[in-house]
JSON list of C-alpha atoms in Angstrom, two decimals:
[
{"chain": "A", "resi": 20, "resn": "UNK", "atom": "CA", "xyz": [155.24, 92.20, 29.43]},
{"chain": "A", "resi": 21, "resn": "UNK", "atom": "CA", "xyz": [156.35, 88.71, 29.15]},
{"chain": "A", "resi": 22, "resn": "UNK", "atom": "CA", "xyz": [159.00, 87.31, 26.86]},
{"chain": "A", "resi": 23, "resn": "UNK", "atom": "CA", "xyz": [156.10, 85.16, 25.26]},
{"chain": "A", "resi": 24, "resn": "UNK", "atom": "CA", "xyz": [154.23, 88.38, 24.74]},
{"chain": "A", "resi": 25, "resn": "UNK", "atom": "CA", "xyz": [157.16, 89.94, 22.73]},
{"chain": "A", "resi": 26, "resn": "UNK", "atom": "CA", "xyz": [157.47, 86.88, 20.45]},
{"chain": "A", "resi": 27, "resn": "UNK", "atom": "CA", "xyz": [153.88, 86.85, 20.11]},
{"chain": "A", "resi": 28, "resn": "UNK", "atom": "CA", "xyz": [154.07, 90.46, 18.63]},
{"chain": "A", "resi": 29, "resn": "UNK", "atom": "CA", "xyz": [157.28, 90.23, 16.88]},
{"chain": "A", "resi": 30, "resn": "UNK", "atom": "CA", "xyz": [155.74, 87.03, 14.75]},
{"chain": "A", "resi": 31, "resn": "UNK", "atom": "CA", "xyz": [152.41, 88.50, 14.52]},
{"chain": "A", "resi": 32, "resn": "UNK", "atom": "CA", "xyz": [154.12, 91.76, 13.18]},
{"chain": "A", "resi": 33, "resn": "UNK", "atom": "CA", "xyz": [156.31, 89.29, 10.59]},
{"chain": "A", "resi": 34, "resn": "UNK", "atom": "CA", "xyz": [153.21, 87.62, 9.18]},
{"chain": "A", "resi": 35, "resn": "UNK", "atom": "CA", "xyz": [151.35, 91.05, 8.74]},
{"chain": "A", "resi": 36, "resn": "UNK", "atom": "CA", "xyz": [154.01, 92.72, 7.18]},
{"chain": "A", "resi": 37, "resn": "UNK", "atom": "CA", "xyz": [154.85, 89.64, 5.02]},
{"chain": "A", "resi": 38, "resn": "UNK", "atom": "CA", "xyz": [150.98, 89.78, 4.00]},
{"chain": "A", "resi": 39, "resn": "UNK", "atom": "CA", "xyz": [150.99, 93.54, 3.38]},
{"chain": "A", "resi": 40, "resn": "UNK", "atom": "CA", "xyz": [154.17, 93.36, 1.47]},
{"chain": "A", "resi": 41, "resn": "UNK", "atom": "CA", "xyz": [152.95, 90.56, -0.64]},
{"chain": "A", "resi": 42, "resn": "UNK", "atom": "CA", "xyz": [150.29, 92.84, -1.50]},
{"chain": "A", "resi": 43, "resn": "UNK", "atom": "CA", "xyz": [152.32, 96.02, -2.25]},
{"chain": "A", "resi": 44, "resn": "UNK", "atom": "CA", "xyz": [155.15, 93.94, -4.53]},
{"chain": "A", "resi": 45, "resn": "UNK", "atom": "CA", "xyz": [154.83, 93.80, -8.57]},
{"chain": "A", "resi": 46, "resn": "UNK", "atom": "CA", "xyz": [157.06, 90.97, -9.27]},
{"chain": "A", "resi": 47, "resn": "UNK", "atom": "CA", "xyz": [156.00, 87.84, -8.43]},
{"chain": "A", "resi": 48, "resn": "UNK", "atom": "CA", "xyz": [158.84, 85.95, -7.22]},
{"chain": "A", "resi": 49, "resn": "UNK", "atom": "CA", "xyz": [159.39, 88.94, -4.68]},
{"chain": "A", "resi": 50, "resn": "UNK", "atom": "CA", "xyz": [155.39, 88.06, -3.56]},
{"chain": "A", "resi": 51, "resn": "UNK", "atom": "CA", "xyz": [156.01, 84.17, -2.81]},
{"chain": "A", "resi": 52, "resn": "UNK", "atom": "CA", "xyz": [159.29, 85.13, -0.78]},
{"chain": "A", "resi": 53, "resn": "UNK", "atom": "CA", "xyz": [156.74, 87.73, 1.04]},
{"chain": "A", "resi": 54, "resn": "UNK", "atom": "CA", "xyz": [154.60, 84.76, 1.32]},
{"chain": "A", "resi": 55, "resn": "UNK", "atom": "CA", "xyz": [157.19, 82.49, 3.11]},
{"chain": "A", "resi": 56, "resn": "UNK", "atom": "CA", "xyz": [158.07, 85.18, 5.79]},
{"chain": "A", "resi": 57, "resn": "UNK", "atom": "CA", "xyz": [154.20, 85.21, 6.28]},
{"chain": "A", "resi": 58, "resn": "UNK", "atom": "CA", "xyz": [154.08, 81.25, 6.48]},
{"chain": "A", "resi": 59, "resn": "UNK", "atom": "CA", "xyz": [156.91, 81.00, 8.96]},
{"chain": "A", "resi": 60, "resn": "UNK", "atom": "CA", "xyz": [155.58, 83.95, 11.29]},
{"chain": "A", "resi": 61, "resn": "UNK", "atom": "CA", "xyz": [152.58, 81.63, 11.40]},
{"chain": "A", "resi": 62, "resn": "UNK", "atom": "CA", "xyz": [154.62, 78.71, 12.18]},
{"chain": "A", "resi": 63, "resn": "UNK", "atom": "CA", "xyz": [156.26, 80.32, 14.83]},
{"chain": "A", "resi": 64, "resn": "UNK", "atom": "CA", "xyz": [152.70, 81.47, 16.25]},
{"chain": "A", "resi": 65, "resn": "UNK", "atom": "CA", "xyz": [151.83, 77.81, 16.31]},
{"chain": "A", "resi": 66, "resn": "UNK", "atom": "CA", "xyz": [154.95, 77.22, 18.37]},
{"chain": "A", "resi": 67, "resn": "UNK", "atom": "CA", "xyz": [153.88, 79.40, 20.91]},
{"chain": "A", "resi": 68, "resn": "UNK", "atom": "CA", "xyz": [150.70, 77.84, 21.28]},
{"chain": "A", "resi": 69, "resn": "UNK", "atom": "CA", "xyz": [152.61, 74.77, 22.08]},
{"chain": "A", "resi": 70, "resn": "UNK", "atom": "CA", "xyz": [151.38, 73.09, 18.64]},
{"chain": "A", "resi": 71, "resn": "UNK", "atom": "CA", "xyz": [154.92, 71.92, 17.52]},
{"chain": "A", "resi": 72, "resn": "UNK", "atom": "CA", "xyz": [153.44, 69.59, 14.90]},
{"chain": "A", "resi": 73, "resn": "UNK", "atom": "CA", "xyz": [151.20, 71.88, 13.20]},
{"chain": "A", "resi": 74, "resn": "UNK", "atom": "CA", "xyz": [154.36, 74.42, 13.17]},
{"chain": "A", "resi": 75, "resn": "UNK", "atom": "CA", "xyz": [156.21, 71.42, 11.43]},
{"chain": "A", "resi": 76, "resn": "UNK", "atom": "CA", "xyz": [153.73, 70.80, 9.06]},
{"chain": "A", "resi": 77, "resn": "UNK", "atom": "CA", "xyz": [153.20, 74.54, 8.32]},
{"chain": "A", "resi": 78, "resn": "UNK", "atom": "CA", "xyz": [157.02, 75.14, 7.47]},
{"chain": "A", "resi": 79, "resn": "UNK", "atom": "CA", "xyz": [157.17, 71.35, 5.60]},
{"chain": "A", "resi": 80, "resn": "UNK", "atom": "CA", "xyz": [153.65, 72.02, 3.56]},
{"chain": "A", "resi": 81, "resn": "UNK", "atom": "CA", "xyz": [153.01, 75.48, 3.15]},
{"chain": "A", "resi": 82, "resn": "UNK", "atom": "CA", "xyz": [156.68, 77.17, 3.21]},
{"chain": "A", "resi": 83, "resn": "UNK", "atom": "CA", "xyz": [158.08, 74.40, 1.38]},
{"chain": "A", "resi": 84, "resn": "UNK", "atom": "CA", "xyz": [155.96, 72.53, -1.38]},
{"chain": "A", "resi": 85, "resn": "UNK", "atom": "CA", "xyz": [153.50, 75.06, -1.89]},
{"chain": "A", "resi": 86, "resn": "UNK", "atom": "CA", "xyz": [156.15, 77.26, -2.33]},
{"chain": "A", "resi": 87, "resn": "UNK", "atom": "CA", "xyz": [157.92, 75.36, -4.72]},
{"chain": "A", "resi": 88, "resn": "UNK", "atom": "CA", "xyz": [154.72, 74.84, -6.40]},
{"chain": "A", "resi": 89, "resn": "UNK", "atom": "CA", "xyz": [154.29, 78.44, -7.04]},
{"chain": "A", "resi": 90, "resn": "UNK", "atom": "CA", "xyz": [157.40, 78.86, -8.34]},
{"chain": "A", "resi": 91, "resn": "UNK", "atom": "CA", "xyz": [156.84, 76.30, -10.74]},
{"chain": "A", "resi": 92, "resn": "UNK", "atom": "CA", "xyz": [153.87, 77.40, -11.85]},
{"chain": "A", "resi": 93, "resn": "UNK", "atom": "CA", "xyz": [156.15, 81.09, -12.24]},
{"chain": "A", "resi": 94, "resn": "UNK", "atom": "CA", "xyz": [158.45, 79.74, -14.07]},
{"chain": "A", "resi": 95, "resn": "UNK", "atom": "CA", "xyz": [156.06, 77.57, -16.55]},
{"chain": "A", "resi": 96, "resn": "UNK", "atom": "CA", "xyz": [154.06, 80.71, -17.51]},
{"chain": "A", "resi": 97, "resn": "UNK", "atom": "CA", "xyz": [154.85, 83.92, -19.33]},
{"chain": "A", "resi": 98, "resn": "UNK", "atom": "CA", "xyz": [154.84, 86.98, -17.18]},
{"chain": "A", "resi": 99, "resn": "UNK", "atom": "CA", "xyz": [155.38, 90.39, -19.03]},
{"chain": "A", "resi": 100, "resn": "UNK", "atom": "CA", "xyz": [156.88, 92.92, -16.95]},
{"chain": "A", "resi": 101, "resn": "UNK", "atom": "CA", "xyz": [155.13, 96.21, -18.95]},
{"chain": "A", "resi": 102, "resn": "UNK", "atom": "CA", "xyz": [155.72, 99.53, -17.63]},
{"chain": "A", "resi": 103, "resn": "UNK", "atom": "CA", "xyz": [151.64, 99.87, -17.12]},
{"chain": "A", "resi": 104, "resn": "UNK", "atom": "CA", "xyz": [151.59, 97.24, -14.80]},
{"chain": "A", "resi": 105, "resn": "UNK", "atom": "CA", "xyz": [153.41, 98.57, -12.65]},
{"chain": "A", "resi": 106, "resn": "UNK", "atom": "CA", "xyz": [151.63, 101.73, -12.16]},
{"chain": "A", "resi": 107, "resn": "UNK", "atom": "CA", "xyz": [148.74, 99.62, -11.56]},
{"chain": "A", "resi": 108, "resn": "UNK", "atom": "CA", "xyz": [149.77, 98.87, -7.70]},
{"chain": "A", "resi": 109, "resn": "UNK", "atom": "CA", "xyz": [149.33, 102.60, -7.03]},
{"chain": "A", "resi": 110, "resn": "UNK", "atom": "CA", "xyz": [151.85, 105.12, -5.58]},
{"chain": "A", "resi": 111, "resn": "UNK", "atom": "CA", "xyz": [152.83, 106.62, -2.37]},
{"chain": "A", "resi": 112, "resn": "UNK", "atom": "CA", "xyz": [149.57, 107.52, -1.39]},
{"chain": "A", "resi": 113, "resn": "UNK", "atom": "CA", "xyz": [148.37, 104.05, -1.86]},
{"chain": "A", "resi": 114, "resn": "UNK", "atom": "CA", "xyz": [151.40, 102.75, 0.23]},
{"chain": "A", "resi": 115, "resn": "UNK", "atom": "CA", "xyz": [150.61, 105.43, 3.18]},
{"chain": "A", "resi": 116, "resn": "UNK", "atom": "CA", "xyz": [146.83, 104.28, 3.37]},
{"chain": "A", "resi": 117, "resn": "UNK", "atom": "CA", "xyz": [147.98, 100.68, 3.82]},
{"chain": "A", "resi": 118, "resn": "UNK", "atom": "CA", "xyz": [150.68, 101.34, 6.31]},
{"chain": "A", "resi": 119, "resn": "UNK", "atom": "CA", "xyz": [148.05, 103.50, 8.35]},
{"chain": "A", "resi": 120, "resn": "UNK", "atom": "CA", "xyz": [145.63, 100.44, 7.86]},
{"chain": "A", "resi": 121, "resn": "UNK", "atom": "CA", "xyz": [148.36, 98.28, 8.95]},
{"chain": "A", "resi": 122, "resn": "UNK", "atom": "CA", "xyz": [149.19, 100.57, 11.94]},
{"chain": "A", "resi": 123, "resn": "UNK", "atom": "CA", "xyz": [145.63, 100.98, 12.98]},
{"chain": "A", "resi": 124, "resn": "UNK", "atom": "CA", "xyz": [144.75, 97.43, 13.18]},
{"chain": "A", "resi": 125, "resn": "UNK", "atom": "CA", "xyz": [147.96, 96.56, 15.31]},
{"chain": "A", "resi": 126, "resn": "UNK", "atom": "CA", "xyz": [146.65, 99.21, 17.82]},
{"chain": "A", "resi": 127, "resn": "UNK", "atom": "CA", "xyz": [143.40, 97.84, 17.80]},
{"chain": "A", "resi": 128, "resn": "UNK", "atom": "CA", "xyz": [144.75, 94.16, 18.24]},
{"chain": "A", "resi": 129, "resn": "UNK", "atom": "CA", "xyz": [146.88, 95.48, 21.12]},
{"chain": "A", "resi": 130, "resn": "UNK", "atom": "CA", "xyz": [144.59, 97.11, 23.31]},
{"chain": "A", "resi": 131, "resn": "UNK", "atom": "CA", "xyz": [142.00, 94.37, 22.72]},
{"chain": "A", "resi": 132, "resn": "UNK", "atom": "CA", "xyz": [144.32, 91.67, 23.69]},
{"chain": "A", "resi": 133, "resn": "UNK", "atom": "CA", "xyz": [145.73, 94.05, 26.78]},
{"chain": "A", "resi": 134, "resn": "UNK", "atom": "CA", "xyz": [142.16, 93.98, 28.00]},
{"chain": "A", "resi": 135, "resn": "UNK", "atom": "CA", "xyz": [141.10, 90.53, 27.16]},
{"chain": "A", "resi": 136, "resn": "UNK", "atom": "CA", "xyz": [141.19, 87.68, 30.06]},
{"chain": "A", "resi": 137, "resn": "UNK", "atom": "CA", "xyz": [142.51, 84.71, 28.82]},
{"chain": "A", "resi": 138, "resn": "UNK", "atom": "CA", "xyz": [141.13, 82.60, 31.78]},
{"chain": "A", "resi": 139, "resn": "UNK", "atom": "CA", "xyz": [143.12, 79.77, 32.87]},
{"chain": "A", "resi": 140, "resn": "UNK", "atom": "CA", "xyz": [146.56, 78.88, 32.17]},
{"chain": "A", "resi": 141, "resn": "UNK", "atom": "CA", "xyz": [147.49, 76.70, 29.44]},
{"chain": "A", "resi": 142, "resn": "UNK", "atom": "CA", "xyz": [149.19, 74.27, 31.64]},
{"chain": "A", "resi": 143, "resn": "UNK", "atom": "CA", "xyz": [146.98, 71.28, 31.00]},
{"chain": "A", "resi": 144, "resn": "UNK", "atom": "CA", "xyz": [148.14, 70.71, 27.40]},
{"chain": "A", "resi": 145, "resn": "UNK", "atom": "CA", "xyz": [149.67, 67.53, 26.25]},
{"chain": "A", "resi": 146, "resn": "UNK", "atom": "CA", "xyz": [153.27, 67.37, 26.49]},
{"chain": "A", "resi": 147, "resn": "UNK", "atom": "CA", "xyz": [153.99, 65.46, 23.44]},
{"chain": "A", "resi": 148, "resn": "UNK", "atom": "CA", "xyz": [151.20, 66.75, 21.02]},
{"chain": "A", "resi": 149, "resn": "UNK", "atom": "CA", "xyz": [153.21, 64.69, 17.82]},
{"chain": "A", "resi": 150, "resn": "UNK", "atom": "CA", "xyz": [152.61, 61.56, 19.78]},
{"chain": "A", "resi": 151, "resn": "UNK", "atom": "CA", "xyz": [149.05, 62.40, 20.79]},
{"chain": "A", "resi": 152, "resn": "UNK", "atom": "CA", "xyz": [148.17, 63.11, 17.42]},
{"chain": "A", "resi": 153, "resn": "UNK", "atom": "CA", "xyz": [149.79, 59.89, 16.10]},
{"chain": "A", "resi": 154, "resn": "UNK", "atom": "CA", "xyz": [148.22, 57.84, 18.64]},
{"chain": "A", "resi": 155, "resn": "UNK", "atom": "CA", "xyz": [144.70, 59.48, 17.56]},
{"chain": "A", "resi": 156, "resn": "UNK", "atom": "CA", "xyz": [145.10, 59.24, 13.98]},
{"chain": "A", "resi": 157, "resn": "UNK", "atom": "CA", "xyz": [146.29, 55.58, 14.19]},
{"chain": "A", "resi": 158, "resn": "UNK", "atom": "CA", "xyz": [144.01, 54.23, 16.44]},
{"chain": "A", "resi": 159, "resn": "UNK", "atom": "CA", "xyz": [140.56, 56.28, 16.31]},
{"chain": "A", "resi": 160, "resn": "UNK", "atom": "CA", "xyz": [140.70, 57.81, 12.74]},
{"chain": "A", "resi": 161, "resn": "UNK", "atom": "CA", "xyz": [142.45, 54.49, 10.84]},
{"chain": "A", "resi": 162, "resn": "UNK", "atom": "CA", "xyz": [139.97, 54.15, 8.46]},
{"chain": "A", "resi": 163, "resn": "UNK", "atom": "CA", "xyz": [139.35, 57.77, 7.21]},
{"chain": "A", "resi": 164, "resn": "UNK", "atom": "CA", "xyz": [143.29, 58.09, 7.01]},
{"chain": "A", "resi": 165, "resn": "UNK", "atom": "CA", "xyz": [143.27, 54.74, 4.57]},
{"chain": "A", "resi": 166, "resn": "UNK", "atom": "CA", "xyz": [140.75, 56.45, 2.65]},
{"chain": "A", "resi": 167, "resn": "UNK", "atom": "CA", "xyz": [142.43, 59.53, 2.18]},
{"chain": "A", "resi": 168, "resn": "UNK", "atom": "CA", "xyz": [145.54, 57.70, 1.09]},
{"chain": "A", "resi": 169, "resn": "UNK", "atom": "CA", "xyz": [143.97, 55.94, -1.30]},
{"chain": "A", "resi": 170, "resn": "UNK", "atom": "CA", "xyz": [142.19, 58.65, -3.00]},
{"chain": "A", "resi": 171, "resn": "UNK", "atom": "CA", "xyz": [145.14, 60.59, -3.19]},
{"chain": "A", "resi": 172, "resn": "UNK", "atom": "CA", "xyz": [146.85, 57.66, -4.95]},
{"chain": "A", "resi": 173, "resn": "UNK", "atom": "CA", "xyz": [144.05, 57.64, -7.43]},
{"chain": "A", "resi": 174, "resn": "UNK", "atom": "CA", "xyz": [144.60, 61.40, -8.17]},
{"chain": "A", "resi": 175, "resn": "UNK", "atom": "CA", "xyz": [148.16, 60.56, -8.61]},
{"chain": "A", "resi": 176, "resn": "UNK", "atom": "CA", "xyz": [147.77, 57.83, -11.18]},
{"chain": "A", "resi": 177, "resn": "UNK", "atom": "CA", "xyz": [145.12, 60.25, -12.92]},
{"chain": "A", "resi": 178, "resn": "UNK", "atom": "CA", "xyz": [147.49, 62.87, -13.26]},
{"chain": "A", "resi": 179, "resn": "UNK", "atom": "CA", "xyz": [150.59, 60.33, -14.30]},
{"chain": "A", "resi": 180, "resn": "UNK", "atom": "CA", "xyz": [147.51, 58.96, -17.10]},
{"chain": "A", "resi": 181, "resn": "UNK", "atom": "CA", "xyz": [146.51, 62.23, -18.23]},
{"chain": "A", "resi": 182, "resn": "UNK", "atom": "CA", "xyz": [150.12, 63.76, -18.71]},
{"chain": "A", "resi": 183, "resn": "UNK", "atom": "CA", "xyz": [150.83, 60.49, -20.39]},
{"chain": "A", "resi": 184, "resn": "UNK", "atom": "CA", "xyz": [147.97, 61.31, -22.96]},
{"chain": "A", "resi": 185, "resn": "UNK", "atom": "CA", "xyz": [149.22, 64.82, -23.41]},
{"chain": "A", "resi": 186, "resn": "UNK", "atom": "CA", "xyz": [152.84, 63.89, -24.47]},
{"chain": "A", "resi": 187, "resn": "UNK", "atom": "CA", "xyz": [151.57, 61.05, -27.01]},
{"chain": "A", "resi": 188, "resn": "UNK", "atom": "CA", "xyz": [149.40, 63.64, -28.90]},
{"chain": "A", "resi": 189, "resn": "UNK", "atom": "CA", "xyz": [152.53, 65.96, -28.64]},
{"chain": "A", "resi": 190, "resn": "UNK", "atom": "CA", "xyz": [154.38, 63.20, -29.86]},
{"chain": "A", "resi": 191, "resn": "UNK", "atom": "CA", "xyz": [152.30, 62.23, -32.82]},
{"chain": "A", "resi": 192, "resn": "UNK", "atom": "CA", "xyz": [151.75, 65.64, -34.39]}
]
């Protein structure tokens, strides 16, 4: 087993463990932290696939921006920690079944990958993926890129206008 295989299994284990942990937790903030663990594991898998640009975007957009948005949503809403809510996640039996399911899935994936023939080596990959993406984005896809940026700008202005209207209505009352 090579170092790449070990790194793959460790990162995949981190991603799966983060997802399963997120489903098992009851505190919403702890769930977000487990989700960040999943996002970082997936970003590591992208690095192993020689997709460094996608890995950086994964870390910046999902682990950064989306997580911050989720935390703000959590802080701006009310969450009651009631004793009945804690009991709905299941007990030891539920967690044992989840752990056995994850182990069975991991073994199935492991033996499936061990018997799989991947074919040719990935040595034909571009050396600098970010440069190739930039050239493609700004040469062949310039118009769609600009259209998306205008749509995002219109959405941002619309959100500001709607927020201003809500703010004026609250001040008048």
